[in-house]
JSON list of C-alpha atoms in Angstrom, two decimals:
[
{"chain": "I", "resi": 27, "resn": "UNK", "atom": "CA", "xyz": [-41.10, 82.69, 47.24]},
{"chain": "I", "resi": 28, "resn": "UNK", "atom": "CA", "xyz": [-41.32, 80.90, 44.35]},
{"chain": "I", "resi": 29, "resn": "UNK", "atom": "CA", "xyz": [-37.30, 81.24, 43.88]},
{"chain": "I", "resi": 30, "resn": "UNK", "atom": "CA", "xyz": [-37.71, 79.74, 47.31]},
{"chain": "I", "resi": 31, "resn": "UNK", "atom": "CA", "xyz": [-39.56, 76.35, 46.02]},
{"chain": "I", "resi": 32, "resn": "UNK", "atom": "CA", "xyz": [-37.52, 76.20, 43.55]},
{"chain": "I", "resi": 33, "resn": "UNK", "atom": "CA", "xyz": [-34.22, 75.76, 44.85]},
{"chain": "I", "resi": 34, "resn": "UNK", "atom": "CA", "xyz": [-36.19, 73.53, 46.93]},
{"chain": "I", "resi": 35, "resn": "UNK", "atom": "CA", "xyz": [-37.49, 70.50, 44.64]},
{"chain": "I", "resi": 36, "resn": "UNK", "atom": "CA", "xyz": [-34.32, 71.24, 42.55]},
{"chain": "I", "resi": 37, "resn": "UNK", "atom": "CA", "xyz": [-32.83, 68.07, 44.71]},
{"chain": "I", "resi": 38, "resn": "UNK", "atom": "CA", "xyz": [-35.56, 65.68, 43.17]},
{"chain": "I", "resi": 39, "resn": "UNK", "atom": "CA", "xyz": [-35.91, 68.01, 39.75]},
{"chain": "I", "resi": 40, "resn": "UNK", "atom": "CA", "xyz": [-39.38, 67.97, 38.69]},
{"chain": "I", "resi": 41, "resn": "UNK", "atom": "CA", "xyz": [-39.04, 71.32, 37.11]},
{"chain": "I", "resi": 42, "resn": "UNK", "atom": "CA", "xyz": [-35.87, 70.91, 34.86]},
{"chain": "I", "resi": 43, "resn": "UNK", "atom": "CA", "xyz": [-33.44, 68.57, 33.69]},
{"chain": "I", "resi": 44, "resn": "UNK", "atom": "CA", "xyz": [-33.69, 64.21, 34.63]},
{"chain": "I", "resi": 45, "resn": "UNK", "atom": "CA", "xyz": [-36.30, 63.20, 37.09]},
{"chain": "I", "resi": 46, "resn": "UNK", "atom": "CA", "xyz": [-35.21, 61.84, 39.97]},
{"chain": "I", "resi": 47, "resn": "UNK", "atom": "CA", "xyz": [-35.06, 57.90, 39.55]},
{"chain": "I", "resi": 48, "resn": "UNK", "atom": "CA", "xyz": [-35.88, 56.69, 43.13]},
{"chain": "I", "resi": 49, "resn": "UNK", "atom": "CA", "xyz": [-38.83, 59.53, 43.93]},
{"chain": "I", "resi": 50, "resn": "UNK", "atom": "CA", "xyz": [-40.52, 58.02, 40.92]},
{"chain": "I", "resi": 51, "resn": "UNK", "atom": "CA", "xyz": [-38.68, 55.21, 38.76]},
{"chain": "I", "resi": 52, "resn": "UNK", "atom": "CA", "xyz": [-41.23, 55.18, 36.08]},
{"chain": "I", "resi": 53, "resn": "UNK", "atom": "CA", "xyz": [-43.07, 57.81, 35.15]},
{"chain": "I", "resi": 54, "resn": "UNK", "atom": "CA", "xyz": [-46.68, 57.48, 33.90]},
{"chain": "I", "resi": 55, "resn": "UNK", "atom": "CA", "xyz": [-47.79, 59.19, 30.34]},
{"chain": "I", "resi": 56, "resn": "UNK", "atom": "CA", "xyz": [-51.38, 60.40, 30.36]},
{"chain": "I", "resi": 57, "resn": "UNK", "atom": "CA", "xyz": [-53.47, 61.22, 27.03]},
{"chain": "I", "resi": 58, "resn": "UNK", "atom": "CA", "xyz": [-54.48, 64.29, 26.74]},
{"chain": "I", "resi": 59, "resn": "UNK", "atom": "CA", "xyz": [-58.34, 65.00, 27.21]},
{"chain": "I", "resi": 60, "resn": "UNK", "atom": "CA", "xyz": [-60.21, 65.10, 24.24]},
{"chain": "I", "resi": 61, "resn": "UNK", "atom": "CA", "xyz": [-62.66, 67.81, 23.75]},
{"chain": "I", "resi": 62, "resn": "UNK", "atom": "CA", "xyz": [-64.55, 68.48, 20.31]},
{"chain": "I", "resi": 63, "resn": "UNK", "atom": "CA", "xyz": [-61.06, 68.71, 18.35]},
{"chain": "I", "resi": 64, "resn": "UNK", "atom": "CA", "xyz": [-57.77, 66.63, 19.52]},
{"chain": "I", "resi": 65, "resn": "UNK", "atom": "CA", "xyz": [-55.26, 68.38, 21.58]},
{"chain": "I", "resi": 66, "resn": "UNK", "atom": "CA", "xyz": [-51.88, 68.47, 19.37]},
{"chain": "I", "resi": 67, "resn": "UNK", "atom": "CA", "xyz": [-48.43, 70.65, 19.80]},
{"chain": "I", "resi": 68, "resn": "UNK", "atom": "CA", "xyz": [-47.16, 71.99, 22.73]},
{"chain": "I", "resi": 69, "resn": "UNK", "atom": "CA", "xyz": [-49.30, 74.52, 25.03]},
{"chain": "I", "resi": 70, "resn": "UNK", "atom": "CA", "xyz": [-48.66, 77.97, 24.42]},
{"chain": "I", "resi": 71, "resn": "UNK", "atom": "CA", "xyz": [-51.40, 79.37, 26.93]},
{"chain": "I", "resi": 72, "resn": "UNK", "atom": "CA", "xyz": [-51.98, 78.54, 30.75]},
{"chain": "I", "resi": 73, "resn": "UNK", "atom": "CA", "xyz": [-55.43, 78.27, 29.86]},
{"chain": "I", "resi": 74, "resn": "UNK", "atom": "CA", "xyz": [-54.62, 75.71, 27.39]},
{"chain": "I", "resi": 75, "resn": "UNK", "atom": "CA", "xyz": [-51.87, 73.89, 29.72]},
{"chain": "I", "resi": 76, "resn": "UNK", "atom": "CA", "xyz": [-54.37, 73.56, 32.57]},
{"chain": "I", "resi": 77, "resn": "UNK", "atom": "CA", "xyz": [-56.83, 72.48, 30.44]},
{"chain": "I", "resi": 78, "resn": "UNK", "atom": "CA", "xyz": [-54.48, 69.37, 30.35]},
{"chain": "I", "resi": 79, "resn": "UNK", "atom": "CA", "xyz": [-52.97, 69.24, 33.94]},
{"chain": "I", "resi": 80, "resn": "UNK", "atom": "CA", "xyz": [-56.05, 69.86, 35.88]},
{"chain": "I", "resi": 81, "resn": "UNK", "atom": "CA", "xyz": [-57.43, 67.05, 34.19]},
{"chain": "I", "resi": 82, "resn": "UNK", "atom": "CA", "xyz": [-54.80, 64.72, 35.05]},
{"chain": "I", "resi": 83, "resn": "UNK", "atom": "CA", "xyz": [-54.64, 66.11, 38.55]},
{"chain": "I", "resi": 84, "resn": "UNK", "atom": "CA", "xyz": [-57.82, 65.28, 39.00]},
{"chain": "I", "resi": 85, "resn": "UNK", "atom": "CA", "xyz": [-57.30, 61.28, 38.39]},
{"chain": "I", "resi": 86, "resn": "UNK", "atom": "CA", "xyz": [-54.90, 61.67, 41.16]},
{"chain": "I", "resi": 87, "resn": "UNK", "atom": "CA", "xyz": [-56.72, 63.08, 43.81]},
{"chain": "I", "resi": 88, "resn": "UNK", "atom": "CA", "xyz": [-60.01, 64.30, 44.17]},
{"chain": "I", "resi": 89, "resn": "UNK", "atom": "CA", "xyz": [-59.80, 68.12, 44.68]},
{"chain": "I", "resi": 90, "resn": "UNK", "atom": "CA", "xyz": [-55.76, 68.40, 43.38]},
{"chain": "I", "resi": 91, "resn": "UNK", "atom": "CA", "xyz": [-54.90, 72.48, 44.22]},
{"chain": "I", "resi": 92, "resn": "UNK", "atom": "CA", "xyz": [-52.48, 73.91, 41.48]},
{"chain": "I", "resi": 93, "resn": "UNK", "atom": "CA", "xyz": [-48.91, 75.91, 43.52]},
{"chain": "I", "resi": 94, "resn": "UNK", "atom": "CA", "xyz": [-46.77, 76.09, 40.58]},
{"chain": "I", "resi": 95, "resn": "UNK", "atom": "CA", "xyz": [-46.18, 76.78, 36.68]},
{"chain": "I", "resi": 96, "resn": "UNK", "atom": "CA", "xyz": [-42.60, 76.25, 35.13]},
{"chain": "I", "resi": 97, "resn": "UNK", "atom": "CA", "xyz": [-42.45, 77.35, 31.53]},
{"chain": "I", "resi": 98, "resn": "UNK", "atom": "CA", "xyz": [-39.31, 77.37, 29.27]},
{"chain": "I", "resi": 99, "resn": "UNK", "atom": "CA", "xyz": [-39.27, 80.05, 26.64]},
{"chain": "I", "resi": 100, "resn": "UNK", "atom": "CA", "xyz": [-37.57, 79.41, 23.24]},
{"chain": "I", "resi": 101, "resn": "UNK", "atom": "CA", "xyz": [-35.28, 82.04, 21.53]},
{"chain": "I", "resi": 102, "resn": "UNK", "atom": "CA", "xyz": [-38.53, 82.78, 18.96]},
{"chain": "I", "resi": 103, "resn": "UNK", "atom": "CA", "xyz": [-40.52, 83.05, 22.28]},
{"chain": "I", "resi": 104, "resn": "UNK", "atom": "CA", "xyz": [-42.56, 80.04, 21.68]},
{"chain": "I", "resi": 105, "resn": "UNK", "atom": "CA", "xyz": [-43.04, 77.65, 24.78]},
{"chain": "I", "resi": 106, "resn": "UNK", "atom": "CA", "xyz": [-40.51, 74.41, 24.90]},
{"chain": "I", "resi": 107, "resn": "UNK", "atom": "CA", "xyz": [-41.64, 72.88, 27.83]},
{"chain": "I", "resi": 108, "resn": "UNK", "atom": "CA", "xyz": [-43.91, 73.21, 30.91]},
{"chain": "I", "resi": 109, "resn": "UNK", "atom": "CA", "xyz": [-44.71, 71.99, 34.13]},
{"chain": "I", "resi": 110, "resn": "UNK", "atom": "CA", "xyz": [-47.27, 72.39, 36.67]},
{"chain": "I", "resi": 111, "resn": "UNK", "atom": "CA", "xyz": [-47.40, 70.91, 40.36]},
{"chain": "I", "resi": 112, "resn": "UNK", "atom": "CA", "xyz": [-49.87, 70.12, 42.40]},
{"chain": "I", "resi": 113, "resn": "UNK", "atom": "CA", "xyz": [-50.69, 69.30, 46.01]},
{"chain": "I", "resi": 114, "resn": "UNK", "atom": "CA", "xyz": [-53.61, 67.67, 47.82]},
{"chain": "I", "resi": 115, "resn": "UNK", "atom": "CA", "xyz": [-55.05, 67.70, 51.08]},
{"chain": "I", "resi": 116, "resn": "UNK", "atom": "CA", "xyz": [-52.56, 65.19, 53.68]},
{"chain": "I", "resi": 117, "resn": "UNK", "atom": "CA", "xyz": [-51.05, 63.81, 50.71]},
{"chain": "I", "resi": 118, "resn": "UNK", "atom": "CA", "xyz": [-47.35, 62.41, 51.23]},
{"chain": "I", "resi": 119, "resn": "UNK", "atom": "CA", "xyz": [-46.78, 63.35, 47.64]},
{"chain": "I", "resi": 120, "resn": "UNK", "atom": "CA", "xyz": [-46.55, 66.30, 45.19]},
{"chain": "I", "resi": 121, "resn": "UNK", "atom": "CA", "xyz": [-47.87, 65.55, 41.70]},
{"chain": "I", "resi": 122, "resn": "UNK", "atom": "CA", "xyz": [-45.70, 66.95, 38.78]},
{"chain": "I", "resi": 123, "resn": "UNK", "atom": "CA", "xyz": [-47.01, 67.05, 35.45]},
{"chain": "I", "resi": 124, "resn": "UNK", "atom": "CA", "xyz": [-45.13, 67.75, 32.29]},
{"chain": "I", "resi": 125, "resn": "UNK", "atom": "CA", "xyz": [-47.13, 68.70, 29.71]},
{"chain": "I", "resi": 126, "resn": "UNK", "atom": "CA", "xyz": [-45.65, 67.88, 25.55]},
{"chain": "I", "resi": 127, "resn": "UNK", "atom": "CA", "xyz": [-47.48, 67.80, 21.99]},
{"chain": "I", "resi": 128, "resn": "UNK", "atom": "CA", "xyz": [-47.62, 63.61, 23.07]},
{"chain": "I", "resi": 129, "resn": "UNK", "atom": "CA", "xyz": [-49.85, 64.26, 26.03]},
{"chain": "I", "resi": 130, "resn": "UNK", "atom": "CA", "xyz": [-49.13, 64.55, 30.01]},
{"chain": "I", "resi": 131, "resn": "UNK", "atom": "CA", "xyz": [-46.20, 62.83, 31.78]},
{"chain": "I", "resi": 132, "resn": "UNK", "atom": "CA", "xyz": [-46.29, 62.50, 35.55]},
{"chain": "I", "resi": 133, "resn": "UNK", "atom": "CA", "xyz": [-44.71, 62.04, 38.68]},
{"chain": "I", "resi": 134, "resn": "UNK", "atom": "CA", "xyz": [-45.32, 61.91, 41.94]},
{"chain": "I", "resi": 135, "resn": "UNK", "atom": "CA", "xyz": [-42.29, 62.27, 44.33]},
{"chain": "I", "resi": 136, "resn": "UNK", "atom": "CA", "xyz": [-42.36, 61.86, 48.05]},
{"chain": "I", "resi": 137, "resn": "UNK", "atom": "CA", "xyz": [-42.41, 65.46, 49.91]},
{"chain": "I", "resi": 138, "resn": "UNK", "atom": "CA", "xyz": [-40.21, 63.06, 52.96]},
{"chain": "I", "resi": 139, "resn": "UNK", "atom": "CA", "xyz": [-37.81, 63.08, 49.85]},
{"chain": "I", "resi": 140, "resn": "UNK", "atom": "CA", "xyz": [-37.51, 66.78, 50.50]},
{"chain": "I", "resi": 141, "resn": "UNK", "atom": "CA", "xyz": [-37.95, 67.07, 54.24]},
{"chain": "I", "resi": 142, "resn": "UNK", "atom": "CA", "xyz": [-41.28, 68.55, 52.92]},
{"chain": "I", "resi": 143, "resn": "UNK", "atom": "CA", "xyz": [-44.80, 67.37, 55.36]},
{"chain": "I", "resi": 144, "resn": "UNK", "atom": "CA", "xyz": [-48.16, 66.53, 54.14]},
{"chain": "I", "resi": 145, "resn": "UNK", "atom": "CA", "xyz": [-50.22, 69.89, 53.71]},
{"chain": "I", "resi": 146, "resn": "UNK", "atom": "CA", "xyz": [-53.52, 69.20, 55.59]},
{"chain": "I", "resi": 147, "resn": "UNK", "atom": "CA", "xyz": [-57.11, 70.13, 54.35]},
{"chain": "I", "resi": 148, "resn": "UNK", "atom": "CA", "xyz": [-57.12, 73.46, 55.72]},
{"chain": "I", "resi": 149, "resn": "UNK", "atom": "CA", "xyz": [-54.14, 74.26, 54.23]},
{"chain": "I", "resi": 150, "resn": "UNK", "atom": "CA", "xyz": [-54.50, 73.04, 50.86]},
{"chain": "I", "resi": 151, "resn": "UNK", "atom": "CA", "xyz": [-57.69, 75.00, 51.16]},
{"chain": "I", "resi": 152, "resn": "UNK", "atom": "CA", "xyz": [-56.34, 78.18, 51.95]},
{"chain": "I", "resi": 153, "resn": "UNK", "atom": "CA", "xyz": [-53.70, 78.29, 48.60]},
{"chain": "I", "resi": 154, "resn": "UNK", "atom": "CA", "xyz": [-55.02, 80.80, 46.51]},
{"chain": "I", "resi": 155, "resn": "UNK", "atom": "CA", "xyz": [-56.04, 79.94, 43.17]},
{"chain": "I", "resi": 156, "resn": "UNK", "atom": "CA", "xyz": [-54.48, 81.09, 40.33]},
{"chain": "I", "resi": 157, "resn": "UNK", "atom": "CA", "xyz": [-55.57, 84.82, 39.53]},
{"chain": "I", "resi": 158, "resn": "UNK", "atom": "CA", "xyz": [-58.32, 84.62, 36.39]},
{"chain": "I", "resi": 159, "resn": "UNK", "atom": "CA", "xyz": [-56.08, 87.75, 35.05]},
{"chain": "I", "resi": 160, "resn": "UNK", "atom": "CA", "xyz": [-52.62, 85.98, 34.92]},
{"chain": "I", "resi": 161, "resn": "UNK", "atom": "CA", "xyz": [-50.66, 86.93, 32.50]},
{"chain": "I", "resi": 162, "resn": "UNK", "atom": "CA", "xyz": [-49.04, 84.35, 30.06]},
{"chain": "I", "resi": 163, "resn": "UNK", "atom": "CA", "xyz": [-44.98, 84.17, 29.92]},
{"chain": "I", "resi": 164, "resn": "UNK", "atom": "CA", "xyz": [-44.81, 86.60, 27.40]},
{"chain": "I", "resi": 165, "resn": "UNK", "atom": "CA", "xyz": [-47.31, 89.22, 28.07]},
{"chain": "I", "resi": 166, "resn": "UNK", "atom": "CA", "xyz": [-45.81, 89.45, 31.56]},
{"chain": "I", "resi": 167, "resn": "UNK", "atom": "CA", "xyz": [-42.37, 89.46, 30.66]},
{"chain": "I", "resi": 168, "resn": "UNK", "atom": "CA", "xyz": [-43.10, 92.59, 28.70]},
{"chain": "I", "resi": 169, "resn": "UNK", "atom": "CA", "xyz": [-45.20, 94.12, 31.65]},
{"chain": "I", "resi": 170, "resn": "UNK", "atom": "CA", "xyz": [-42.55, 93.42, 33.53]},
{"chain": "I", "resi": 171, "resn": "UNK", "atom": "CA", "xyz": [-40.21, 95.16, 31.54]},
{"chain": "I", "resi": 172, "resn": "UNK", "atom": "CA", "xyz": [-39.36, 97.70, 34.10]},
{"chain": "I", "resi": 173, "resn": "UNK", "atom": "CA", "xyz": [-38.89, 95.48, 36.62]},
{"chain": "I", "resi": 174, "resn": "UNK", "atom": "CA", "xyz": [-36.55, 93.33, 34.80]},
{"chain": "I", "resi": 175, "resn": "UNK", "atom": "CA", "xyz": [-34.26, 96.54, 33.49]},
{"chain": "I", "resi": 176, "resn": "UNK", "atom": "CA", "xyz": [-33.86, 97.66, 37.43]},
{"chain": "I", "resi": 177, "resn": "UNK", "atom": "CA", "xyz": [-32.84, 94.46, 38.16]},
{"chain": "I", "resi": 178, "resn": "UNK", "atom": "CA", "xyz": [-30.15, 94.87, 35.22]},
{"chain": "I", "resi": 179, "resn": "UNK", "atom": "CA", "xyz": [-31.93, 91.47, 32.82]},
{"chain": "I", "resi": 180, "resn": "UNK", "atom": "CA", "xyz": [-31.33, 92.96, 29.63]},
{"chain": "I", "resi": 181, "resn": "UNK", "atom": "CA", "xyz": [-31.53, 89.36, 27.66]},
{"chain": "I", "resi": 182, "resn": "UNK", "atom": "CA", "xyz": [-35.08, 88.05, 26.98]},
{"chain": "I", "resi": 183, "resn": "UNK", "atom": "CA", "xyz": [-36.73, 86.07, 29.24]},
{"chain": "I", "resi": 184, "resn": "UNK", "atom": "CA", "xyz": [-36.01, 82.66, 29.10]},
{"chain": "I", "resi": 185, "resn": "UNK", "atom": "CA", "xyz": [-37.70, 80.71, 31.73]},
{"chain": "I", "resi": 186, "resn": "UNK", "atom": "CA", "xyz": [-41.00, 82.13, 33.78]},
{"chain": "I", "resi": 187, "resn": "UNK", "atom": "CA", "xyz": [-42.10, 80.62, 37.27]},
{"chain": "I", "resi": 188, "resn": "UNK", "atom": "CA", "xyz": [-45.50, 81.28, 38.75]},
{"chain": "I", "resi": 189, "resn": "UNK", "atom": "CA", "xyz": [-45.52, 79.96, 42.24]},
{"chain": "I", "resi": 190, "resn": "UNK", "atom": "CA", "xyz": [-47.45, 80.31, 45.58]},
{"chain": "I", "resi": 191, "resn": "UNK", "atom": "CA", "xyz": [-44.44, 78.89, 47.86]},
{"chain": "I", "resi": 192, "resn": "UNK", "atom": "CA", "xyz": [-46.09, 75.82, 48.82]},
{"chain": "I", "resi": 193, "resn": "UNK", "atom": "CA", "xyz": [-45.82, 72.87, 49.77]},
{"chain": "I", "resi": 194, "resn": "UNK", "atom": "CA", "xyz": [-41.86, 74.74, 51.25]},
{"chain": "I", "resi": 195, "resn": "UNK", "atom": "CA", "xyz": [-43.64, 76.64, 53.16]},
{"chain": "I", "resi": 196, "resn": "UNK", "atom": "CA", "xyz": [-46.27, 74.43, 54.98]},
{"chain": "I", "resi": 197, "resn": "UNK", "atom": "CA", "xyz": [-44.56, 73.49, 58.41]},
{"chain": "I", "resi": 198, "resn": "UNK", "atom": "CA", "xyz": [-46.69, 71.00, 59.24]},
{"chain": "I", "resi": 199, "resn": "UNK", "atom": "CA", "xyz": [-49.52, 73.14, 60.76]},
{"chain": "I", "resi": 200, "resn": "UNK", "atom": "CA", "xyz": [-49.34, 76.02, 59.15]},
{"chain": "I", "resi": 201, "resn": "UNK", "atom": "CA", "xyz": [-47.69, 78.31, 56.24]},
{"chain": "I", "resi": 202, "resn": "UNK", "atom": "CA", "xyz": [-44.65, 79.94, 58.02]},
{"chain": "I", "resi": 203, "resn": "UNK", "atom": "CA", "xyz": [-45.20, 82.91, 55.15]},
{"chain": "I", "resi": 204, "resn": "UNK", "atom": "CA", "xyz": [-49.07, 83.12, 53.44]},
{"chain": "I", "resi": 205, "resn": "UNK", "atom": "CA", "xyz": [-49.19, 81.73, 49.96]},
{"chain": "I", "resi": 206, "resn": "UNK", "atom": "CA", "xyz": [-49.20, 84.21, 47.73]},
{"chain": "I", "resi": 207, "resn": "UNK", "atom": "CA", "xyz": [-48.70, 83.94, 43.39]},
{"chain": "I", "resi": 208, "resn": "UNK", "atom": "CA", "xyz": [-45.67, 85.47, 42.31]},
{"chain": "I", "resi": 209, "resn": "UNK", "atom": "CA", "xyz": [-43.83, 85.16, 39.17]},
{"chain": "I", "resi": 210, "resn": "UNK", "atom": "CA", "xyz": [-40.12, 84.67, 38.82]},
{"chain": "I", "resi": 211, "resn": "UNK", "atom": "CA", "xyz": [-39.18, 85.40, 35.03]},
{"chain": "I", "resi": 212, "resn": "UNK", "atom": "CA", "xyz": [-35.31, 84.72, 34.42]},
{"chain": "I", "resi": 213, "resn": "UNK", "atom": "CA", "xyz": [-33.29, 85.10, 31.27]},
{"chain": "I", "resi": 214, "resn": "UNK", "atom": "CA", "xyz": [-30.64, 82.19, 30.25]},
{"chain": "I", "resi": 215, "resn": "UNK", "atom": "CA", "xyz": [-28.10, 83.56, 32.50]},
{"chain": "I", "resi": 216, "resn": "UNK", "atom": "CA", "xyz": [-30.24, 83.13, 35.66]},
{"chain": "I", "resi": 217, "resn": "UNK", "atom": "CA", "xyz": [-30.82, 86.49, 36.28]},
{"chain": "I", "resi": 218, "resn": "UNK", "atom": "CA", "xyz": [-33.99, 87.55, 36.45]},
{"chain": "I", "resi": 219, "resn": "UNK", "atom": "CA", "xyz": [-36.86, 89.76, 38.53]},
{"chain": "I", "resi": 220, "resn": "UNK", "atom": "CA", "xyz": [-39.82, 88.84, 40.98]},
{"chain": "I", "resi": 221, "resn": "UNK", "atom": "CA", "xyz": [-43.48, 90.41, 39.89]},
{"chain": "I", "resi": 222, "resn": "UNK", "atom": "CA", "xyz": [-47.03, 90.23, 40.49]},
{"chain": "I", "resi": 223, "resn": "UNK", "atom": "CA", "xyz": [-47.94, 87.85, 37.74]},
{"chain": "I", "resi": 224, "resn": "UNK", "atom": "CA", "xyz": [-51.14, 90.27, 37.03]},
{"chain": "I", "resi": 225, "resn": "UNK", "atom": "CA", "xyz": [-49.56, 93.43, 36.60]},
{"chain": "I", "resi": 226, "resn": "UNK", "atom": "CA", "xyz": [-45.75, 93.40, 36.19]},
{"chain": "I", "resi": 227, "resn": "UNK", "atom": "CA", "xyz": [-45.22, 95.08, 39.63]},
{"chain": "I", "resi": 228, "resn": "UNK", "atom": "CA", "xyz": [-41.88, 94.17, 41.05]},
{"chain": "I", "resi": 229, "resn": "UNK", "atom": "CA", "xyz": [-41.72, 92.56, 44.34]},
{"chain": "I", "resi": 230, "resn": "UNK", "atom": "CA", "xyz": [-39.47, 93.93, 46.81]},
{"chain": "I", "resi": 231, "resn": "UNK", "atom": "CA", "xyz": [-36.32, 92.30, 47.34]},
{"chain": "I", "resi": 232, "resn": "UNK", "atom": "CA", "xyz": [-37.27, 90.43, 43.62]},
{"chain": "I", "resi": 233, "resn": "UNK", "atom": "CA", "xyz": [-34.16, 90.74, 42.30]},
{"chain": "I", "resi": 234, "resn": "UNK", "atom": "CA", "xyz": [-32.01, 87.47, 41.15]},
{"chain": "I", "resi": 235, "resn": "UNK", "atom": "CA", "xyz": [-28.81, 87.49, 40.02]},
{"chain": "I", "resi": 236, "resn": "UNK", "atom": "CA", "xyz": [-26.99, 84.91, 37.78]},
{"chain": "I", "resi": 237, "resn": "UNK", "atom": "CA", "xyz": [-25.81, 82.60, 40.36]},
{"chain": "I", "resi": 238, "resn": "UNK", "atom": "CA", "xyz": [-28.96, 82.78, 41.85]},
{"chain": "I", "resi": 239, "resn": "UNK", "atom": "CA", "xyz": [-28.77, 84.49, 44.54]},
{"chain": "I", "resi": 240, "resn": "UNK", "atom": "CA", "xyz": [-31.63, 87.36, 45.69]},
{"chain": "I", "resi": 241, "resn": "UNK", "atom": "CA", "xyz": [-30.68, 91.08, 45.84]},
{"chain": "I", "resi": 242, "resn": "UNK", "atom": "CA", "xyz": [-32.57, 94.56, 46.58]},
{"chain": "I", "resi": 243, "resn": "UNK", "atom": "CA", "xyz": [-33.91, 96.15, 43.30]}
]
């Protein structure tokens, strides 16, 4: 599923690479919060990245729900860039938040831009919230070292997705598939594995191979 979202914003890019200049010419910095000590450096925990998004989520809408975590994984392991998007209750836009040592950048494309409808209250209350025993990028990638060897990923890890499949999978009055967090970990081929983002545990069918394409484990 989240393979699934991703392939799907790919056409505006708020995961990865340039934004996408007529969603959202201008995108709008926001300081990072400031509690006790000053946030400096990039995140290198999810704790410590929502610590930053949720707050700016927040200033958008008034009860923001988090469906997906991008990180990108240096060769030393160390994050080198993250997002996190968000939806809200019969918003016409997705808020995506890039998190750097500098603060939080956002934008907030159109989901018409992707042929995507507004997710109404009930929906956005029914996404799940991210599990309180997530693993970070590189815990799970080693959890999910089985996984990844059946799937034949023998390079490390390179870019980790957490996603619950919306708002792709929100047809207007309902989710065609329930929302569920899974975790797509890839290395810098683009192959990669599907797992529960808790345990490891490969999904079935989680396999990705370098083009991108999904095959059986």
């Amino acid at each position: 599923m989240g393979a699934l979202l991703a392939l799907a914003v790919a056409a505006c890019q708020p995961f990865g690479g340039p934004p996408d200049e007529a969603a959202d010419p201008t995108p709008t910095v926001v300081a990072s919060p400031r509690r006790g000590a000053p946030v400096a450096g990039m995140p290198q925990a999810l704790a410590a990245l929502l610590d930053r998004t949720d707050a700016a989520a927040i200033e958008w809408q008034d009860e923001p729900r988090l469906a997906e975590v991008a990180v990108k994984l240096g060769a030393d392991g160390r994050w080198r860039e993250a997002r996190a998007l968000y939806v809200a209750a019969d918003a016409d836009r997705f808020l995506s938040l890039r998190a750097s040592g500098d603060g939080v950048a956002q934008q907030r494309p159109t989901l018409a831009t992707l042929g995507l409808r507004p997710v109404t209250e009930a929906g956005v209350a029914s996404l799940p919230r991210l599990p309180g025993r997530v693993r970070n990028p590189g815990a799970l990638a080693s959890a999910a070292g089985e996984a990844l060897a059946e799937c034949g990923v023998t390079a490390p890890v390179r870019d980790v997705l957490y996603a619950t499949g919306a708002p792709v999978t929100w047809d207007g009055s309902a989710w065609t598939m329930p929302p569920t967090w899974k975790a797509t970990l890839r290395d810098q081929r683009g192959a990669g594995a599907t797992v529960d983002p808790v345990t490891g545990a490969p999904v079935a069918n989680g396999c990705l191979r370098p083009s991108g394409g999904e095959g059986g484990a």
